[in-house]
Short mmCIF file of C-alpha atoms in Angstrom, two decimals:
data_model
loop_
_atom_site.label_atom_id
_atom_site.label_comp_id
_atom_site.label_asym_id
_atom_site.label_seq_id
_atom_site.Cartn_x
_atom_site.Cartn_y
_atom_site.Cartn_z
CA MET A 1 83.64 82.04 49.66
CA THR A 2 83.33 81.81 53.45
CA LYS A 3 81.29 78.85 54.66
CA ARG A 4 78.55 79.61 57.17
CA VAL A 5 77.65 77.05 59.85
CA GLY A 6 74.43 77.55 61.77
CA VAL A 7 74.31 76.00 65.25
CA ILE A 8 70.92 75.50 66.89
CA GLY A 9 71.30 75.97 70.63
CA GLY A 10 73.32 78.57 72.51
CA GLY A 11 75.01 76.41 75.15
CA GLN A 12 78.64 75.66 75.90
CA LEU A 13 79.09 73.25 73.01
CA ALA A 14 78.19 75.99 70.54
CA ARG A 15 80.48 78.36 72.45
CA MET A 16 83.43 75.98 72.05
CA MET A 17 82.92 75.82 68.28
CA ILE A 18 83.56 79.55 67.92
CA ALA A 19 87.38 79.54 68.27
CA PRO A 20 88.06 76.69 65.80
CA ALA A 21 85.56 78.18 63.36
CA SER A 22 87.52 81.44 63.41
CA GLU A 23 90.80 79.58 62.88
CA LEU A 24 89.34 77.70 59.90
CA GLY A 25 87.88 80.85 58.35
CA ILE A 26 84.33 79.61 58.93
CA GLU A 27 81.54 81.99 59.87
CA ILE A 28 79.55 80.53 62.72
CA ARG A 29 76.03 81.65 63.60
CA VAL A 30 74.02 80.54 66.60
CA LEU A 31 70.28 80.34 67.26
CA ALA A 32 70.16 80.81 71.03
CA GLU A 33 67.14 80.07 73.15
CA GLN A 34 67.49 83.40 74.94
CA ASN A 35 69.85 86.33 75.37
CA GLY A 36 73.03 85.97 77.40
CA MET A 37 73.66 82.28 76.82
CA SER A 38 77.12 80.67 76.69
CA ALA A 39 77.51 81.15 72.92
CA LYS A 40 76.40 84.80 72.98
CA LEU A 41 79.52 85.85 71.04
CA ALA A 42 78.10 84.13 67.95
CA ALA A 43 74.39 84.37 68.70
CA THR A 44 72.91 86.04 65.64
CA ALA A 45 69.33 85.10 66.52
CA THR A 46 67.25 84.14 69.52
CA GLY A 47 64.08 82.11 69.44
CA ASP A 48 62.29 78.83 69.98
CA TYR A 49 64.06 75.92 68.26
CA ARG A 50 60.73 74.07 68.31
CA ASP A 51 59.11 76.66 66.03
CA LEU A 52 59.50 75.84 62.34
CA GLY A 53 59.23 79.46 61.19
CA THR A 54 62.00 80.56 63.56
CA VAL A 55 64.31 77.73 62.55
CA ARG A 56 63.56 78.15 58.84
CA ALA A 57 64.43 81.85 58.97
CA PHE A 58 67.69 81.07 60.78
CA ALA A 59 68.64 78.24 58.40
CA ALA A 60 67.98 80.32 55.28
CA ASP A 61 71.22 82.24 55.76
CA VAL A 62 73.70 79.39 56.42
CA ASP A 63 75.29 76.58 54.40
CA VAL A 64 74.75 73.81 56.94
CA VAL A 65 72.77 73.41 60.15
CA THR A 66 74.15 71.52 63.15
CA PHE A 67 73.36 71.38 66.86
CA ASP A 68 74.39 72.19 70.41
CA HIS A 69 71.75 69.71 71.65
CA GLU A 70 69.44 67.01 70.31
CA HIS A 71 66.03 68.44 71.19
CA VAL A 72 64.89 69.98 67.89
CA PRO A 73 61.62 68.20 66.96
CA GLN A 74 61.65 65.71 64.11
CA GLN A 75 59.00 67.60 62.15
CA VAL A 76 61.19 70.72 62.17
CA LEU A 77 64.27 68.80 61.12
CA ARG A 78 62.49 66.98 58.30
CA ALA A 79 61.00 70.24 57.02
CA LEU A 80 64.52 71.68 56.74
CA VAL A 81 65.67 68.61 54.80
CA ASP A 82 62.61 68.90 52.52
CA ASP A 83 63.62 72.53 51.93
CA GLY A 84 66.96 71.29 50.58
CA MET A 85 68.95 72.40 53.62
CA ALA A 86 72.08 70.46 54.65
CA VAL A 87 71.38 69.21 58.19
CA HIS A 88 74.13 67.29 60.02
CA PRO A 89 73.44 65.06 61.76
CA GLY A 90 70.16 64.58 59.95
CA PRO A 91 66.81 63.60 61.45
CA ASP A 92 67.23 59.92 60.57
CA ALA A 93 70.31 59.77 62.81
CA LEU A 94 69.14 62.20 65.50
CA GLN A 95 66.04 60.14 66.25
CA TYR A 96 68.27 57.55 67.94
CA ALA A 97 69.57 60.14 70.39
CA GLN A 98 66.12 61.67 70.91
CA ASP A 99 64.30 58.47 71.84
CA LYS A 100 66.08 55.78 73.86
CA LEU A 101 63.55 53.09 72.96
CA VAL A 102 64.09 53.74 69.26
CA MET A 103 67.84 53.60 69.93
CA ARG A 104 67.62 50.26 71.75
CA GLN A 105 65.54 48.75 68.95
CA LYS A 106 68.01 49.89 66.28
CA LEU A 107 71.08 48.71 68.18
CA ALA A 108 69.46 45.30 68.60
CA GLU A 109 68.74 45.23 64.86
CA ILE A 110 72.38 45.89 63.91
CA GLY A 111 73.77 43.52 66.54
CA VAL A 112 75.59 45.99 68.79
CA PRO A 113 76.10 44.68 72.37
CA GLN A 114 73.86 46.34 74.95
CA PRO A 115 72.17 45.56 78.29
CA ASP A 116 68.97 43.53 78.42
CA TRP A 117 66.06 45.95 78.04
CA ALA A 118 62.34 46.22 77.46
CA GLY A 119 59.70 48.84 76.77
CA VAL A 120 56.99 48.60 79.43
CA SER A 121 53.65 50.38 79.64
CA ALA A 122 52.24 48.97 82.88
CA PRO A 123 53.54 48.22 86.41
CA ASP A 124 53.01 44.46 86.04
CA GLU A 125 55.27 44.43 82.95
CA LEU A 126 57.94 46.32 84.86
CA GLN A 127 57.65 43.99 87.84
CA ALA A 128 58.03 40.97 85.56
CA PHE A 129 61.27 42.45 84.19
CA LEU A 130 62.52 43.06 87.73
CA ASP A 131 61.71 39.49 88.73
CA ASP A 132 63.68 38.19 85.75
CA HIS A 133 66.71 40.38 86.48
CA GLY A 134 67.52 39.92 90.15
CA GLY A 135 64.98 42.34 91.56
CA ARG A 136 66.73 45.55 90.53
CA ALA A 137 66.79 47.54 87.28
CA VAL A 138 67.20 50.99 85.75
CA VAL A 139 64.19 52.83 84.36
CA LYS A 140 64.52 55.73 81.94
CA THR A 141 62.18 58.17 80.28
CA PRO A 142 62.62 57.49 76.56
CA ARG A 143 62.84 61.19 75.70
CA GLY A 144 64.40 64.25 77.31
CA GLY A 145 66.65 62.82 80.02
CA TYR A 146 70.31 63.82 80.40
CA ASP A 147 72.94 64.27 83.14
CA GLY A 148 71.11 61.85 85.41
CA LYS A 149 67.67 63.35 84.80
CA GLY A 150 64.95 60.93 83.75
CA VAL A 151 66.86 57.95 85.19
CA ARG A 152 66.07 55.90 88.29
CA MET A 153 67.42 52.73 89.86
CA ILE A 154 64.50 50.78 91.28
CA ALA A 155 63.75 47.59 93.20
CA SER A 156 59.96 47.58 92.72
CA ALA A 157 57.47 48.72 90.11
CA GLU A 158 55.91 51.06 92.69
CA GLU A 159 59.01 53.26 92.50
CA ALA A 160 58.01 54.21 88.94
CA ALA A 161 54.28 54.55 89.57
CA ASP A 162 54.30 58.32 89.02
CA TRP A 163 55.96 57.84 85.62
CA PHE A 164 53.22 55.48 84.49
CA GLU A 165 50.71 58.20 85.45
CA SER A 166 52.69 60.98 83.73
CA PHE A 167 53.36 58.97 80.58
CA ALA A 168 50.00 57.21 80.33
CA GLY A 169 49.77 55.24 77.11
CA GLU A 170 53.50 55.49 76.44
CA ARG A 171 56.23 53.00 77.16
CA ILE A 172 59.03 53.45 79.69
CA LEU A 173 62.46 51.98 79.03
CA VAL A 174 63.71 49.46 81.60
CA GLU A 175 67.23 48.05 81.49
CA GLU A 176 69.15 45.50 83.49
CA LEU A 177 71.36 46.94 86.21
CA VAL A 178 74.77 46.24 84.68
CA ASP A 179 77.58 45.08 86.95
CA PHE A 180 80.23 47.25 85.33
CA ARG A 181 83.83 47.91 86.26
CA ARG A 182 83.94 51.40 84.79
CA GLU A 183 82.38 53.63 82.16
CA LEU A 184 84.08 54.38 78.87
CA ALA A 185 83.27 56.67 75.95
CA GLN A 186 84.12 56.28 72.28
CA GLN A 187 83.91 59.23 69.91
CA VAL A 188 83.85 58.98 66.14
CA ALA A 189 83.77 61.70 63.48
CA ARG A 190 82.05 60.94 60.17
CA ARG A 191 81.58 63.23 57.19
CA PRO A 192 78.71 62.91 54.66
CA SER A 193 81.01 61.43 52.03
CA GLY A 194 81.80 58.57 54.43
CA GLU A 195 85.28 59.25 55.83
CA MET A 196 85.45 58.28 59.52
CA VAL A 197 88.04 58.97 62.25
CA PRO A 198 87.71 57.40 65.72
CA TYR A 199 89.25 59.05 68.78
CA PRO A 200 90.98 57.01 71.48
CA VAL A 201 88.53 55.43 73.91
CA VAL A 202 88.44 57.29 77.25
CA GLU A 203 87.39 56.52 80.82
CA THR A 204 84.65 58.68 82.33
CA VAL A 205 83.75 59.11 85.99
CA GLN A 206 80.24 60.18 86.93
CA LYS A 207 79.17 61.92 90.14
CA HIS A 208 75.45 62.30 90.88
CA GLY A 209 74.69 61.39 87.27
CA VAL A 210 76.99 64.08 85.83
CA CYS A 211 80.33 63.51 84.11
CA ALA A 212 82.98 64.75 86.55
CA GLU A 213 86.30 63.43 85.21
CA VAL A 214 87.67 62.02 81.96
CA PHE A 215 90.97 60.15 81.50
CA ALA A 216 92.35 59.92 77.97
CA PRO A 217 93.29 57.49 76.60
CA ALA A 218 91.49 55.12 78.98
CA PRO A 219 94.10 53.86 81.45
CA ARG A 220 94.88 50.15 81.51
CA ALA A 221 92.65 49.44 78.51
CA SER A 222 93.59 46.21 76.75
CA GLU A 223 94.29 46.19 73.03
CA ARG A 224 91.08 44.18 72.60
CA THR A 225 89.03 46.81 74.48
CA VAL A 226 90.50 49.67 72.43
CA GLU A 227 89.79 47.88 69.16
CA LEU A 228 86.30 46.78 70.20
CA ALA A 229 85.28 50.26 71.36
CA ALA A 230 86.41 51.78 68.05
CA ARG A 231 84.62 49.05 66.09
CA ILE A 232 81.38 49.65 67.99
CA GLY A 233 81.61 53.40 67.37
CA VAL A 234 82.39 53.03 63.67
CA THR A 235 79.62 50.44 63.21
CA ILE A 236 77.02 52.70 64.82
CA ALA A 237 78.17 55.76 62.85
CA GLU A 238 77.93 53.86 59.59
CA GLN A 239 74.71 51.95 60.24
CA LEU A 240 72.83 54.95 61.68
CA GLY A 241 74.13 57.41 59.09
CA VAL A 242 75.63 59.78 61.66
CA THR A 243 77.38 62.91 60.36
CA GLY A 244 79.53 65.10 62.58
CA VAL A 245 81.17 64.09 65.83
CA PHE A 246 79.24 61.73 68.08
CA ALA A 247 79.86 59.76 71.27
CA VAL A 248 78.99 56.26 72.43
CA GLU A 249 78.78 55.85 76.21
CA LEU A 250 79.86 52.34 77.20
CA PHE A 251 79.88 50.05 80.22
CA GLU A 252 83.00 47.91 80.61
CA THR A 253 81.96 44.82 82.58
CA THR A 254 84.09 42.82 84.97
CA ASP A 255 84.63 40.20 82.24
CA GLU A 256 85.77 42.91 79.76
CA ARG A 257 82.60 43.05 77.68
CA LEU A 258 81.53 46.43 76.32
CA LEU A 259 77.82 47.33 76.40
CA VAL A 260 76.33 50.47 74.87
CA ASN A 261 74.69 52.72 77.43
CA GLU A 262 73.65 55.83 75.46
CA LEU A 263 74.46 57.85 72.33
CA ALA A 264 75.12 61.57 71.85
CA MET A 265 74.84 62.91 68.27
CA ARG A 266 77.07 65.96 68.84
CA PRO A 267 80.32 66.92 70.54
CA HIS A 268 80.26 65.49 74.05
CA ASN A 269 81.57 66.13 77.55
CA SER A 270 83.77 63.05 77.23
CA GLY A 271 85.60 64.77 74.37
CA HIS A 272 86.50 68.07 76.02
CA TRP A 273 89.98 66.68 76.66
CA THR A 274 90.65 66.90 72.91
CA GLN A 275 90.88 70.71 73.07
CA ASP A 276 94.32 70.41 74.68
CA GLY A 277 95.12 66.72 74.38
CA ALA A 278 94.54 65.79 70.71
CA VAL A 279 95.85 66.99 67.37
CA THR A 280 92.31 67.97 66.34
CA SER A 281 89.75 68.99 68.95
CA GLN A 282 86.27 67.51 68.76
CA PHE A 283 84.91 70.99 68.01
CA GLU A 284 87.17 71.60 65.01
CA GLN A 285 86.51 68.04 63.89
CA HIS A 286 82.76 68.54 64.11
CA LEU A 287 82.94 71.64 61.90
CA ARG A 288 85.11 69.81 59.38
CA ALA A 289 82.71 66.86 59.35
CA VAL A 290 79.45 68.77 58.89
CA LEU A 291 81.03 70.78 56.04
CA ASP A 292 82.33 67.54 54.46
CA LEU A 293 85.93 68.70 54.73
CA PRO A 294 88.83 66.25 55.21
CA LEU A 295 88.97 65.13 58.83
CA GLY A 296 91.92 65.89 61.10
CA SER A 297 94.08 63.52 63.09
CA ALA A 298 92.56 62.30 66.36
CA ASP A 299 95.93 61.25 67.79
CA PRO A 300 96.80 62.34 71.35
CA VAL A 301 99.54 64.95 71.73
CA ALA A 302 100.66 63.58 75.12
CA GLU A 303 100.78 60.25 76.92
CA ALA A 304 97.76 61.22 79.02
CA THR A 305 95.22 64.00 79.41
CA CYS A 306 92.80 64.52 82.29
CA MET A 307 89.64 66.64 82.10
CA ILE A 308 87.90 67.77 85.28
CA ASN A 309 84.51 69.47 85.12
CA ILE A 310 83.99 72.60 87.18
CA LEU A 311 80.63 71.88 88.73
CA GLY A 312 79.13 75.13 89.89
CA GLY A 313 80.91 76.33 92.97
CA PRO A 314 79.01 78.21 95.70
CA ALA A 315 75.95 80.14 94.56
CA GLY A 316 76.67 83.80 93.90
CA ALA A 317 80.43 83.38 93.51
CA GLU A 318 82.27 84.94 90.59
CA ILE A 319 84.16 82.43 88.45
CA ASP A 320 86.46 85.18 87.11
CA ASP A 321 87.78 85.93 90.60
CA ARG A 322 89.21 82.40 90.83
CA PHE A 323 91.12 82.30 87.57
CA ALA A 324 94.32 83.87 88.85
CA ARG A 325 94.60 81.49 91.80
CA ALA A 326 94.08 78.43 89.62
CA MET A 327 96.54 79.64 86.98
CA ARG A 328 99.18 80.52 89.57
CA ALA A 329 98.84 77.18 91.34
CA GLN A 330 98.87 75.02 88.19
CA PRO A 331 100.53 76.72 85.18
CA SER A 332 100.09 73.57 83.08
CA ALA A 333 96.30 73.65 83.43
CA LYS A 334 94.13 74.88 80.57
CA ILE A 335 90.94 76.42 81.94
CA HIS A 336 87.77 76.66 79.85
CA THR A 337 84.68 78.43 81.17
CA TYR A 338 81.16 78.64 79.76
CA GLY A 339 79.99 82.14 80.66
CA LYS A 340 77.42 80.78 83.09
CA SER A 341 76.46 82.03 86.54
CA PRO A 342 77.74 79.62 89.20
CA ARG A 343 75.41 77.49 91.28
CA PRO A 344 76.10 74.20 93.05
CA GLY A 345 76.18 71.24 90.66
CA ARG A 346 75.98 73.29 87.45
CA LYS A 347 78.57 72.69 84.71
CA VAL A 348 80.28 76.07 84.39
CA GLY A 349 83.61 75.04 82.89
CA HIS A 350 86.33 72.43 82.78
CA VAL A 351 90.07 72.04 83.25
CA ASN A 352 92.42 70.06 80.98
CA VAL A 353 95.96 68.96 81.76
CA ALA A 354 98.12 66.97 79.34
CA SER A 355 101.13 65.20 80.84
CA ASP A 356 103.52 62.26 80.60
CA SER A 357 101.45 60.27 83.11
CA ILE A 358 97.77 60.06 83.95
CA ASP A 359 98.52 60.46 87.67
CA ASP A 360 100.38 63.73 87.11
CA ALA A 361 97.66 64.99 84.77
CA ALA A 362 94.90 64.10 87.24
CA TYR A 363 96.69 65.70 90.18
CA ALA A 364 97.26 68.99 88.37
CA ALA A 365 93.76 69.13 86.85
CA ARG A 366 92.06 68.38 90.18
CA ALA A 367 94.23 70.94 91.98
CA ALA A 368 93.34 73.65 89.47
CA ALA A 369 89.62 72.79 89.49
CA ALA A 370 89.57 72.89 93.30
CA HIS A 371 90.12 76.65 93.18
CA PHE A 372 86.64 77.01 91.68
CA ASP A 373 84.82 75.14 94.50
#
């Protein structure tokens, strides 16, 4: 009997699950927020993922529910579980990606290394944290922020005054400003029966708060760093009960410590390289994991793979018009687009190149992506 996977959210992550689902003989169905979204090829329903009735009706016709994003309310998720529906990752795990304060508290409880942090509800508490941490810090909205949204670097409590007004009675997360050498990401797949497979740790480069480039495996990573990143990812997956593919964003400090920045309980931008650079892509692996099927190998298929995000291009341009130029210029490049209308800064696709060296992979991937500017 064909297994049916229901994905809540019609974005590019759902879109990139369609091809591996077809190859595995899995029927994939998508609850999209509106018509015409990235995953429209598999969108069997549209509606509000915050509405229990809508989500219940969608879930009634699938074997397992999973996600393109982490924004489905806890009360909706827990109602599905109470209905006997298989939900992966489940609400107990998703809460740590939905609320950064809850995440920080849990990571402290299980002893995972992370920056100094505090939950503050008044400007004087924030100023006290600043005074204790060199006069600068990062403030984050506990819920809803991503791709640089809901994050500020500040040097005084006044710079977050509007947040205290907007979130009156709620706490804001403040973290030390970490002196890091680079950012890394560790992905782990875990199935409900407990099998886990970590991917190689990768280096990520952010521009304006958005992931722009990924180098896999992370260049010049020591054996200790590789082992520690995998151990952190496996520990979090096990202790938080994560099911599916998830990502741990990490800071590598100048003294080679690793500190957890954030978590993503789903396939992640840092794992797009796996589509063309690993034996099993993160999207196939996620489907295997949520269906509790044996996990695939996460080994790289080349010495190095580089992923470059295509960030928007000029407003009004047609992405399709640029394909031929990019393909002609860089035949080794694999181009993935999301079916989105271009606008400056928007993620509309990515380019992967696998090669014998990271420099060659980066050159070819950047050259191909440049045709979409």
